[in-house]
XYZ file of C-alpha atoms in Angstrom:
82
model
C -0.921 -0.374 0.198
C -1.195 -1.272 3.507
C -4.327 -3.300 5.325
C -5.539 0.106 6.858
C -5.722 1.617 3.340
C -7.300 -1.414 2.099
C -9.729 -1.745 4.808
C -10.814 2.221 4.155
C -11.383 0.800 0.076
C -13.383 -2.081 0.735
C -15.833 0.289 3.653
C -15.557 2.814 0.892
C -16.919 -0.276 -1.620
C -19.711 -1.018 0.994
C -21.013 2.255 0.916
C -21.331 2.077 -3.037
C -22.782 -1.225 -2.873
C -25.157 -0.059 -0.270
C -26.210 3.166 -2.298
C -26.348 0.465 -5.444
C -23.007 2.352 -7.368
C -21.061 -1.176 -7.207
C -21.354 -5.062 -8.291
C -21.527 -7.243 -5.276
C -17.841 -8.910 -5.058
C -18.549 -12.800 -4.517
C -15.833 -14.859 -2.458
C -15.592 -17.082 -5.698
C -14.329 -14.243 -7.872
C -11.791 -12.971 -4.991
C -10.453 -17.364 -5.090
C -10.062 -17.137 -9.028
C -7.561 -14.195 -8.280
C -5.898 -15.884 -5.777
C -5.341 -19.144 -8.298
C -3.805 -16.431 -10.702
C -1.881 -14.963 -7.983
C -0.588 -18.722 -6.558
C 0.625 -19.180 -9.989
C 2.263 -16.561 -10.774
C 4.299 -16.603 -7.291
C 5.296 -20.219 -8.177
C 6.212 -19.253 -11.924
C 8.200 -16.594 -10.164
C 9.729 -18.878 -7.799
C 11.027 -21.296 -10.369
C 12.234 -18.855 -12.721
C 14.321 -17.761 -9.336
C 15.460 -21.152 -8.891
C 16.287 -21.737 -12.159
C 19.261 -18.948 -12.802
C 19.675 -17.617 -9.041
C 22.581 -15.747 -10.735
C 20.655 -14.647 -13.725
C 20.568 -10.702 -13.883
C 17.034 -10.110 -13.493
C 17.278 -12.105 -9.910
C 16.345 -8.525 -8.026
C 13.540 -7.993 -10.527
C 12.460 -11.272 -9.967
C 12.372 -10.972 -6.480
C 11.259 -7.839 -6.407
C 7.915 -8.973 -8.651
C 7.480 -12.626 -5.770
C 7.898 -10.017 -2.830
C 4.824 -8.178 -4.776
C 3.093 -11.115 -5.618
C 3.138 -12.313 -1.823
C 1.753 -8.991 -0.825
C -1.303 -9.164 -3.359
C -1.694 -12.684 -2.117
C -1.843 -11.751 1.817
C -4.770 -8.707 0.050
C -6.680 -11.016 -1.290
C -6.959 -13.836 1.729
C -7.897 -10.724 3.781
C -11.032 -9.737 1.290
C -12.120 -13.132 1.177
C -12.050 -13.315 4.759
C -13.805 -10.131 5.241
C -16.702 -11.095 2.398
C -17.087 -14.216 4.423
């Protein structure tokens, strides 16, 4: 998902917030899925360094690149709920 698709979601989310459909999303809870996030790009990173050679290496990559994009996501919610 790109940040133009994700932008549309979180205008779409002020509008149900506004019409009192939606749970106001506090910067705190967007940093406690960042934390997750962080971690799980540095378990992945290990693992990675741990067998470069292993067989699951593309999976494993595959998963961090993932993991980096859902990071970048969430820095750009909690930047737009500041």
């Amino acid at each position: 998902m790109g940040l133009k698709k994700l932008a549309a979601k979180v205008a779409e989310y002020q509008d149900r917030l506004a019409a009192g459909h939606a749970s106001k999303i506090e910067p705190e809870h967007v940093e406690r899925v960042l934390e997750k996030l962080r971690r799980k790009e540095a378990d992945l990173r290990a693992r990675l360094a741990s067998d470069p050679v292993d067989a699951e290496c593309e999976d494993l990559q595959h998963k961090l690149k993932v993991a980096r994009e859902h990071i970048e996501r969430a820095e750009w919610l909690r930047r737009e709920l500041a």
